[in-house]
Amino acid sequence: MHIEVFGDQKRASQRIVDLLTRQLRAYPYSVLGLATGATVIPIYREIIERIRREQLNLAPVRTFNLDEYMGLQDHDPHSFHAFMQRHLFYPAHLTPDQTFFPFPEFSQDPSGYDRLIEQHGGIDWQLLGIGHNGHIGFNEPGTAFDSETHVVKLTENTRKANRHWFDGDWHHVPEQALTMGLKTIMRSRTIVLAAFGASKSAVLAKAVYGLVCPELPASILQHHPRVYIICDQEAGSLLRPSSSFHSPDFPSQFDV
């Protein structure tokens, strides 16, 4: 794992988009794995800004989202389809034939999503966040490491963590989702995990230094050959002593 800790999430987001830009310069037709949630909003904002400055071009790419709630139609404002449309696809001028989601098309055949990814050559660059319980995608604690795209029953804690997207009522958060499995994610050639805020510091440290086990799904990333962990100072506070931050303008970088 290569870890970079920045003074704030803006600088961290810029670094993530630097990595994406480097990927697309090397291979403009890359297949991107994308995530949703509060963590990725500043990243997508930076992508849009660079597109406007003509420093980045997403026109040739194909994208596969990690997950989607079961039962929500793509036009539902609470769906990940709608989230991606608002924050990335519409302002980046990405068309529906470039973007793929596991639900609803693959609700009866989840493994079909994995086959579709492989038909497009596999995921070149996968963006991830990390949940407070260590989930990546919607792979909750206890998910088998050899899991591929599957239906998952969301834990109460995960539903409560997502309640702010549902007018503050966690009972409105769907009970199930369709998600890429851990094996699906691990097939990605490059993985970039973003983590912002003090609430992510403990779980991030466990994912990096702790036992690799299904109870902490993100820990499997320790076994991937090309993982970047990009975080702000608050999320990375347990990865390197705070005294190592000489300036917010310069990241702390190290490998584990």
PDB file of C-alpha atoms in Angstrom:
ATOM      1  CA  MET A   1       0.000   0.000   0.000  1.00  0.00           C
ATOM      2  CA  HIS A   2       1.174   3.502  -0.812  1.00  0.00           C
ATOM      3  CA  ILE A   3      -0.204   6.061   1.626  1.00  0.00           C
ATOM      4  CA  GLU A   4      -0.364   9.820   1.230  1.00  0.00           C
ATOM      5  CA  VAL A   5      -1.739  12.042   3.988  1.00  0.00           C
ATOM      6  CA  PHE A   6      -2.637  15.630   3.102  1.00  0.00           C
ATOM      7  CA  GLY A   7      -3.468  18.651   5.217  1.00  0.00           C
ATOM      8  CA  ASP A   8      -7.091  18.799   4.042  1.00  0.00           C
ATOM      9  CA  GLN A   9      -9.548  17.014   1.796  1.00  0.00           C
ATOM     10  CA  LYS A  10      -9.213  19.548  -1.014  1.00  0.00           C
ATOM     11  CA  ARG A  11      -5.535  18.772  -1.476  1.00  0.00           C
ATOM     12  CA  ALA A  12      -6.226  15.060  -1.095  1.00  0.00           C
ATOM     13  CA  SER A  13      -8.965  15.249  -3.727  1.00  0.00           C
ATOM     14  CA  GLN A  14      -6.633  17.067  -6.094  1.00  0.00           C
ATOM     15  CA  ARG A  15      -4.060  14.325  -5.653  1.00  0.00           C
ATOM     16  CA  ILE A  16      -6.637  11.633  -6.458  1.00  0.00           C
ATOM     17  CA  VAL A  17      -7.575  13.434  -9.647  1.00  0.00           C
ATOM     18  CA  ASP A  18      -3.861  13.738 -10.453  1.00  0.00           C
ATOM     19  CA  LEU A  19      -3.708   9.947 -10.282  1.00  0.00           C
ATOM     20  CA  LEU A  20      -6.765   9.650 -12.507  1.00  0.00           C
ATOM     21  CA  THR A  21      -5.273  12.106 -14.994  1.00  0.00           C
ATOM     22  CA  ARG A  22      -2.079  10.063 -15.136  1.00  0.00           C
ATOM     23  CA  GLN A  23      -4.119   6.910 -15.754  1.00  0.00           C
ATOM     24  CA  LEU A  24      -6.056   8.492 -18.613  1.00  0.00           C
ATOM     25  CA  ARG A  25      -2.968   9.962 -20.228  1.00  0.00           C
ATOM     26  CA  ALA A  26      -1.450   6.489 -20.285  1.00  0.00           C
ATOM     27  CA  TYR A  27      -4.675   4.820 -21.438  1.00  0.00           C
ATOM     28  CA  PRO A  28      -7.518   7.174 -22.472  1.00  0.00           C
ATOM     29  CA  TYR A  29      -9.966   4.275 -22.936  1.00  0.00           C
ATOM     30  CA  SER A  30      -9.703   3.171 -19.328  1.00  0.00           C
ATOM     31  CA  VAL A  31     -12.500   1.381 -17.516  1.00  0.00           C
ATOM     32  CA  LEU A  32     -13.199   3.202 -14.246  1.00  0.00           C
ATOM     33  CA  GLY A  33     -14.802   1.799 -11.105  1.00  0.00           C
ATOM     34  CA  LEU A  34     -16.674   4.536  -9.263  1.00  0.00           C
ATOM     35  CA  ALA A  35     -18.075   5.072  -5.785  1.00  0.00           C
ATOM     36  CA  THR A  36     -20.761   7.227  -4.198  1.00  0.00           C
ATOM     37  CA  GLY A  37     -21.116   9.044  -0.885  1.00  0.00           C
ATOM     38  CA  ALA A  38     -19.899  12.221   0.771  1.00  0.00           C
ATOM     39  CA  THR A  39     -16.229  11.282   0.415  1.00  0.00           C
ATOM     40  CA  VAL A  40     -16.257  11.335  -3.371  1.00  0.00           C
ATOM     41  CA  ILE A  41     -18.154  14.614  -3.855  1.00  0.00           C
ATOM     42  CA  PRO A  42     -15.039  16.846  -3.650  1.00  0.00           C
ATOM     43  CA  ILE A  43     -13.221  14.395  -5.926  1.00  0.00           C
ATOM     44  CA  TYR A  44     -15.935  14.601  -8.568  1.00  0.00           C
ATOM     45  CA  ARG A  45     -16.002  18.377  -8.167  1.00  0.00           C
ATOM     46  CA  GLU A  46     -12.287  18.486  -8.949  1.00  0.00           C
ATOM     47  CA  ILE A  47     -12.787  16.219 -11.974  1.00  0.00           C
ATOM     48  CA  ILE A  48     -15.448  18.562 -13.358  1.00  0.00           C
ATOM     49  CA  GLU A  49     -13.229  21.588 -12.799  1.00  0.00           C
ATOM     50  CA  ARG A  50     -10.400  19.991 -14.751  1.00  0.00           C
ATOM     51  CA  ILE A  51     -12.722  19.025 -17.567  1.00  0.00           C
ATOM     52  CA  ARG A  52     -13.832  22.651 -17.769  1.00  0.00           C
ATOM     53  CA  ARG A  53     -10.183  23.721 -17.914  1.00  0.00           C
ATOM     54  CA  GLU A  54      -9.613  21.105 -20.645  1.00  0.00           C
ATOM     55  CA  GLN A  55      -7.069  19.297 -18.473  1.00  0.00           C
ATOM     56  CA  LEU A  56      -9.038  16.057 -18.368  1.00  0.00           C
ATOM     57  CA  ASN A  57     -11.166  14.172 -20.876  1.00  0.00           C
ATOM     58  CA  LEU A  58     -13.604  11.435 -19.875  1.00  0.00           C
ATOM     59  CA  ALA A  59     -15.183  11.052 -23.301  1.00  0.00           C
ATOM     60  CA  PRO A  60     -13.523   7.692 -24.145  1.00  0.00           C
ATOM     61  CA  VAL A  61     -14.003   6.000 -20.746  1.00  0.00           C
ATOM     62  CA  ARG A  62     -16.503   3.432 -19.518  1.00  0.00           C
ATOM     63  CA  THR A  63     -17.574   3.410 -15.854  1.00  0.00           C
ATOM     64  CA  PHE A  64     -18.901   0.739 -13.510  1.00  0.00           C
ATOM     65  CA  ASN A  65     -20.410   1.789 -10.207  1.00  0.00           C
ATOM     66  CA  LEU A  66     -19.718  -0.293  -7.140  1.00  0.00           C
ATOM     67  CA  ASP A  67     -23.301  -0.696  -6.000  1.00  0.00           C
ATOM     68  CA  GLU A  68     -26.922   0.380  -6.029  1.00  0.00           C
ATOM     69  CA  TYR A  69     -29.836   0.100  -3.627  1.00  0.00           C
ATOM     70  CA  MET A  70     -32.323  -2.628  -4.467  1.00  0.00           C
ATOM     71  CA  GLY A  71     -35.750  -1.363  -5.422  1.00  0.00           C
ATOM     72  CA  LEU A  72     -34.838   2.226  -6.315  1.00  0.00           C
ATOM     73  CA  GLN A  73     -35.359   3.221  -9.936  1.00  0.00           C
ATOM     74  CA  ASP A  74     -32.601   5.202 -11.597  1.00  0.00           C
ATOM     75  CA  HIS A  75     -34.720   8.384 -11.572  1.00  0.00           C
ATOM     76  CA  ASP A  76     -35.311   8.121  -7.808  1.00  0.00           C
ATOM     77  CA  PRO A  77     -33.423  11.066  -6.239  1.00  0.00           C
ATOM     78  CA  HIS A  78     -32.098   8.745  -3.500  1.00  0.00           C
ATOM     79  CA  SER A  79     -30.579   6.278  -5.963  1.00  0.00           C
ATOM     80  CA  PHE A  80     -26.897   6.099  -6.790  1.00  0.00           C
ATOM     81  CA  HIS A  81     -27.866   6.574 -10.432  1.00  0.00           C
ATOM     82  CA  ALA A  82     -29.228   9.999  -9.481  1.00  0.00           C
ATOM     83  CA  PHE A  83     -26.218  10.768  -7.271  1.00  0.00           C
ATOM     84  CA  MET A  84     -23.803  10.042 -10.110  1.00  0.00           C
ATOM     85  CA  GLN A  85     -25.887  12.014 -12.582  1.00  0.00           C
ATOM     86  CA  ARG A  86     -25.845  15.069 -10.303  1.00  0.00           C
ATOM     87  CA  HIS A  87     -22.232  14.988  -9.244  1.00  0.00           C
ATOM     88  CA  LEU A  88     -20.404  13.602 -12.270  1.00  0.00           C
ATOM     89  CA  PHE A  89     -22.196  12.203 -15.286  1.00  0.00           C
ATOM     90  CA  TYR A  90     -24.283  15.209 -16.329  1.00  0.00           C
ATOM     91  CA  PRO A  91     -21.592  17.891 -15.862  1.00  0.00           C
ATOM     92  CA  ALA A  92     -18.964  15.589 -17.439  1.00  0.00           C
ATOM     93  CA  HIS A  93     -21.263  14.826 -20.400  1.00  0.00           C
ATOM     94  CA  LEU A  94     -21.103  11.076 -19.848  1.00  0.00           C
ATOM     95  CA  THR A  95     -23.858   9.209 -21.681  1.00  0.00           C
ATOM     96  CA  PRO A  96     -25.869   6.190 -20.474  1.00  0.00           C
ATOM     97  CA  ASP A  97     -24.032   3.851 -22.855  1.00  0.00           C
ATOM     98  CA  GLN A  98     -20.789   4.709 -21.025  1.00  0.00           C
ATOM     99  CA  THR A  99     -22.031   4.092 -17.490  1.00  0.00           C
ATOM    100  CA  PHE A 100     -23.084   0.851 -15.825  1.00  0.00           C
ATOM    101  CA  PHE A 101     -24.739  -0.091 -12.533  1.00  0.00           C
ATOM    102  CA  PRO A 102     -25.487  -3.507 -11.031  1.00  0.00           C
ATOM    103  CA  PHE A 103     -29.171  -2.677 -10.407  1.00  0.00           C
ATOM    104  CA  PRO A 104     -31.735  -3.039 -11.918  1.00  0.00           C
ATOM    105  CA  GLU A 105     -30.328  -4.877 -14.927  1.00  0.00           C
ATOM    106  CA  PHE A 106     -28.509  -7.554 -12.940  1.00  0.00           C
ATOM    107  CA  SER A 107     -30.873  -8.010 -10.007  1.00  0.00           C
ATOM    108  CA  GLN A 108     -31.765 -11.535 -11.193  1.00  0.00           C
ATOM    109  CA  ASP A 109     -28.263 -12.375 -12.431  1.00  0.00           C
ATOM    110  CA  PRO A 110     -25.655 -10.599 -10.270  1.00  0.00           C
ATOM    111  CA  SER A 111     -22.783 -12.537 -11.833  1.00  0.00           C
ATOM    112  CA  GLY A 112     -23.754 -10.967 -15.148  1.00  0.00           C
ATOM    113  CA  TYR A 113     -22.282  -7.700 -13.860  1.00  0.00           C
ATOM    114  CA  ASP A 114     -18.916  -9.386 -13.385  1.00  0.00           C
ATOM    115  CA  ARG A 115     -19.139 -10.820 -16.884  1.00  0.00           C
ATOM    116  CA  LEU A 116     -19.934  -7.398 -18.309  1.00  0.00           C
ATOM    117  CA  ILE A 117     -16.918  -5.907 -16.542  1.00  0.00           C
ATOM    118  CA  GLU A 118     -14.702  -8.619 -17.988  1.00  0.00           C
ATOM    119  CA  GLN A 119     -16.185  -8.087 -21.454  1.00  0.00           C
ATOM    120  CA  HIS A 120     -14.947  -4.503 -21.207  1.00  0.00           C
ATOM    121  CA  GLY A 121     -11.469  -5.675 -20.264  1.00  0.00           C
ATOM    122  CA  GLY A 122     -11.707  -5.385 -16.493  1.00  0.00           C
ATOM    123  CA  ILE A 123     -11.495  -2.320 -14.279  1.00  0.00           C
ATOM    124  CA  ASP A 124      -8.314  -0.327 -14.758  1.00  0.00           C
ATOM    125  CA  TRP A 125      -8.783   2.234 -11.965  1.00  0.00           C
ATOM    126  CA  GLN A 126     -11.118   1.706  -9.013  1.00  0.00           C
ATOM    127  CA  LEU A 127     -12.121   4.501  -6.626  1.00  0.00           C
ATOM    128  CA  LEU A 128     -13.216   3.439  -3.141  1.00  0.00           C
ATOM    129  CA  GLY A 129     -14.355   4.970   0.103  1.00  0.00           C
ATOM    130  CA  ILE A 130     -14.420   3.116   3.410  1.00  0.00           C
ATOM    131  CA  GLY A 131     -17.351   2.691   5.790  1.00  0.00           C
ATOM    132  CA  HIS A 132     -17.109   3.120   9.538  1.00  0.00           C
ATOM    133  CA  ASN A 133     -17.381  -0.657   9.912  1.00  0.00           C
ATOM    134  CA  GLY A 134     -14.730  -1.255   7.256  1.00  0.00           C
ATOM    135  CA  HIS A 135     -17.047  -1.990   4.363  1.00  0.00           C
ATOM    136  CA  ILE A 136     -15.953  -1.226   0.807  1.00  0.00           C
ATOM    137  CA  GLY A 137     -18.722  -1.083  -1.739  1.00  0.00           C
ATOM    138  CA  PHE A 138     -21.586  -2.513   0.280  1.00  0.00           C
ATOM    139  CA  ASN A 139     -19.539  -5.527   1.389  1.00  0.00           C
ATOM    140  CA  GLU A 140     -20.474  -5.673   5.050  1.00  0.00           C
ATOM    141  CA  PRO A 141     -18.362  -7.347   7.762  1.00  0.00           C
ATOM    142  CA  GLY A 142     -18.346 -11.104   7.267  1.00  0.00           C
ATOM    143  CA  THR A 143     -18.456 -10.940   3.456  1.00  0.00           C
ATOM    144  CA  ALA A 144     -16.399 -13.732   1.917  1.00  0.00           C
ATOM    145  CA  PHE A 145     -13.169 -12.627   0.275  1.00  0.00           C
ATOM    146  CA  ASP A 146     -14.050 -14.669  -2.825  1.00  0.00           C
ATOM    147  CA  SER A 147     -17.409 -12.909  -3.280  1.00  0.00           C
ATOM    148  CA  GLU A 148     -18.384 -11.505  -6.655  1.00  0.00           C
ATOM    149  CA  THR A 149     -21.334  -9.202  -7.387  1.00  0.00           C
ATOM    150  CA  HIS A 150     -24.153 -10.158  -5.021  1.00  0.00           C
ATOM    151  CA  VAL A 151     -27.216  -9.029  -3.101  1.00  0.00           C
ATOM    152  CA  VAL A 152     -26.396  -7.872   0.414  1.00  0.00           C
ATOM    153  CA  LYS A 153     -28.586  -7.194   3.428  1.00  0.00           C
ATOM    154  CA  LEU A 154     -27.422  -3.876   4.825  1.00  0.00           C
ATOM    155  CA  THR A 155     -26.676  -3.653   8.519  1.00  0.00           C
ATOM    156  CA  GLU A 156     -28.629  -1.279  10.706  1.00  0.00           C
ATOM    157  CA  ASN A 157     -25.439   0.736  11.289  1.00  0.00           C
ATOM    158  CA  THR A 158     -24.886   1.162   7.553  1.00  0.00           C
ATOM    159  CA  ARG A 159     -28.486   2.221   7.014  1.00  0.00           C
ATOM    160  CA  LYS A 160     -28.202   4.741   9.843  1.00  0.00           C
ATOM    161  CA  ALA A 161     -24.924   6.043   8.404  1.00  0.00           C
ATOM    162  CA  ASN A 162     -26.744   6.731   5.128  1.00  0.00           C
ATOM    163  CA  ARG A 163     -29.881   8.265   6.624  1.00  0.00           C
ATOM    164  CA  HIS A 164     -28.890  11.827   5.712  1.00  0.00           C
ATOM    165  CA  TRP A 165     -29.411  10.876   2.048  1.00  0.00           C
ATOM    166  CA  PHE A 166     -32.984   9.868   2.960  1.00  0.00           C
ATOM    167  CA  ASP A 167     -34.225  12.986   4.743  1.00  0.00           C
ATOM    168  CA  GLY A 168     -32.667  11.861   8.004  1.00  0.00           C
ATOM    169  CA  ASP A 169     -34.833   8.764   8.495  1.00  0.00           C
ATOM    170  CA  TRP A 170     -32.832   5.532   8.377  1.00  0.00           C
ATOM    171  CA  HIS A 171     -36.041   3.501   8.084  1.00  0.00           C
ATOM    172  CA  HIS A 172     -36.343   4.851   4.546  1.00  0.00           C
ATOM    173  CA  VAL A 173     -32.925   3.477   3.563  1.00  0.00           C
ATOM    174  CA  PRO A 174     -33.471   0.266   1.574  1.00  0.00           C
ATOM    175  CA  GLU A 175     -32.645  -2.941   3.402  1.00  0.00           C
ATOM    176  CA  GLN A 176     -30.811  -4.507   0.468  1.00  0.00           C
ATOM    177  CA  ALA A 177     -28.312  -3.477  -2.170  1.00  0.00           C
ATOM    178  CA  LEU A 178     -26.546  -5.065  -5.118  1.00  0.00           C
ATOM    179  CA  THR A 179     -22.788  -4.638  -4.837  1.00  0.00           C
ATOM    180  CA  MET A 180     -19.561  -5.667  -6.488  1.00  0.00           C
ATOM    181  CA  GLY A 181     -17.983  -8.365  -4.352  1.00  0.00           C
ATOM    182  CA  LEU A 182     -14.549  -8.238  -2.776  1.00  0.00           C
ATOM    183  CA  LYS A 183     -13.112 -10.520  -5.446  1.00  0.00           C
ATOM    184  CA  THR A 184     -14.575  -8.230  -8.115  1.00  0.00           C
ATOM    185  CA  ILE A 185     -12.925  -5.198  -6.522  1.00  0.00           C
ATOM    186  CA  MET A 186      -9.601  -6.980  -6.069  1.00  0.00           C
ATOM    187  CA  ARG A 187      -9.430  -7.739  -9.808  1.00  0.00           C
ATOM    188  CA  SER A 188      -9.009  -4.002 -10.466  1.00  0.00           C
ATOM    189  CA  ARG A 189      -5.548  -3.141 -11.745  1.00  0.00           C
ATOM    190  CA  THR A 190      -5.223  -0.010  -9.591  1.00  0.00           C
ATOM    191  CA  ILE A 191      -7.250   0.843  -6.481  1.00  0.00           C
ATOM    192  CA  VAL A 192      -7.457   4.319  -4.939  1.00  0.00           C
ATOM    193  CA  LEU A 193      -9.092   4.515  -1.520  1.00  0.00           C
ATOM    194  CA  ALA A 194     -10.115   7.951  -0.224  1.00  0.00           C
ATOM    195  CA  ALA A 195     -10.803   8.692   3.444  1.00  0.00           C
ATOM    196  CA  PHE A 196     -11.633  12.067   4.966  1.00  0.00           C
ATOM    197  CA  GLY A 197     -12.414  13.129   8.514  1.00  0.00           C
ATOM    198  CA  ALA A 198     -11.555  12.024  12.025  1.00  0.00           C
ATOM    199  CA  SER A 199     -14.408   9.511  12.118  1.00  0.00           C
ATOM    200  CA  LYS A 200     -12.525   7.366   9.581  1.00  0.00           C
ATOM    201  CA  SER A 201      -9.164   7.342  11.378  1.00  0.00           C
ATOM    202  CA  ALA A 202      -9.647   4.219  13.511  1.00  0.00           C
ATOM    203  CA  VAL A 203     -11.117   2.001  10.810  1.00  0.00           C
ATOM    204  CA  LEU A 204      -8.521   3.182   8.291  1.00  0.00           C
ATOM    205  CA  ALA A 205      -5.684   2.257  10.634  1.00  0.00           C
ATOM    206  CA  LYS A 206      -7.225  -1.176  11.215  1.00  0.00           C
ATOM    207  CA  ALA A 207      -7.579  -1.709   7.473  1.00  0.00           C
ATOM    208  CA  VAL A 208      -3.915  -0.836   6.919  1.00  0.00           C
ATOM    209  CA  TYR A 209      -2.241  -2.463   9.913  1.00  0.00           C
ATOM    210  CA  GLY A 210      -4.755  -4.936  11.298  1.00  0.00           C
ATOM    211  CA  LEU A 211      -5.450  -8.589  10.704  1.00  0.00           C
ATOM    212  CA  VAL A 212      -6.697  -9.406   7.218  1.00  0.00           C
ATOM    213  CA  CYS A 213     -10.085 -10.945   7.924  1.00  0.00           C
ATOM    214  CA  PRO A 214     -13.664 -10.908   6.605  1.00  0.00           C
ATOM    215  CA  GLU A 215     -14.818  -9.040   9.715  1.00  0.00           C
ATOM    216  CA  LEU A 216     -12.975  -6.001   8.292  1.00  0.00           C
ATOM    217  CA  PRO A 217     -13.621  -6.162   4.544  1.00  0.00           C
ATOM    218  CA  ALA A 218     -11.229  -3.314   3.644  1.00  0.00           C
ATOM    219  CA  SER A 219      -8.335  -5.269   5.157  1.00  0.00           C
ATOM    220  CA  ILE A 220      -8.232  -7.413   2.007  1.00  0.00           C
ATOM    221  CA  LEU A 221      -6.656  -4.444   0.245  1.00  0.00           C
ATOM    222  CA  GLN A 222      -3.412  -5.326   2.041  1.00  0.00           C
ATOM    223  CA  HIS A 223      -3.124  -8.175  -0.481  1.00  0.00           C
ATOM    224  CA  HIS A 224      -3.550  -6.017  -3.592  1.00  0.00           C
ATOM    225  CA  PRO A 225      -0.337  -5.141  -5.463  1.00  0.00           C
ATOM    226  CA  ARG A 226      -1.298  -1.566  -6.374  1.00  0.00           C
ATOM    227  CA  VAL A 227      -3.295   0.358  -3.780  1.00  0.00           C
ATOM    228  CA  TYR A 228      -3.125   4.067  -3.065  1.00  0.00           C
ATOM    229  CA  ILE A 229      -4.626   5.351   0.177  1.00  0.00           C
ATOM    230  CA  ILE A 230      -5.173   9.088  -0.059  1.00  0.00           C
ATOM    231  CA  CYS A 231      -6.525  10.799   3.035  1.00  0.00           C
ATOM    232  CA  ASP A 232      -6.626  14.061   4.898  1.00  0.00           C
ATOM    233  CA  GLN A 233      -4.748  14.675   8.131  1.00  0.00           C
ATOM    234  CA  GLU A 234      -7.735  13.823  10.318  1.00  0.00           C
ATOM    235  CA  ALA A 235      -8.396  10.441   8.707  1.00  0.00           C
ATOM    236  CA  GLY A 236      -4.691   9.654   8.620  1.00  0.00           C
ATOM    237  CA  SER A 237      -3.908  10.683  12.188  1.00  0.00           C
ATOM    238  CA  LEU A 238      -3.313   7.088  13.314  1.00  0.00           C
ATOM    239  CA  LEU A 239      -1.230   6.166  10.285  1.00  0.00           C
ATOM    240  CA  ARG A 240       1.635   8.506  11.092  1.00  0.00           C
ATOM    241  CA  PRO A 241       2.237  10.670  14.184  1.00  0.00           C
ATOM    242  CA  SER A 242       0.838  14.158  13.769  1.00  0.00           C
ATOM    243  CA  SER A 243       4.309  15.602  14.432  1.00  0.00           C
ATOM    244  CA  SER A 244       5.309  14.365  10.982  1.00  0.00           C
ATOM    245  CA  PHE A 245       3.133  17.024   9.352  1.00  0.00           C
ATOM    246  CA  HIS A 246       5.588  19.847   8.784  1.00  0.00           C
ATOM    247  CA  SER A 247       3.204  21.800   6.540  1.00  0.00           C
ATOM    248  CA  PRO A 248      -0.312  21.316   5.206  1.00  0.00           C
ATOM    249  CA  ASP A 249       1.111  21.989   1.730  1.00  0.00           C
ATOM    250  CA  PHE A 250       3.241  18.860   1.750  1.00  0.00           C
ATOM    251  CA  PRO A 251       1.835  15.366   2.240  1.00  0.00           C
ATOM    252  CA  SER A 252       3.303  12.644   4.360  1.00  0.00           C
ATOM    253  CA  GLN A 253       4.047   9.719   2.073  1.00  0.00           C
ATOM    254  CA  PHE A 254       5.012   6.176   2.996  1.00  0.00           C
ATOM    255  CA  ASP A 255       4.533   2.543   2.027  1.00  0.00           C
ATOM    256  CA  VAL A 256       3.333  -0.307   4.209  1.00  0.00           C
TER     257      VAL A 256
END
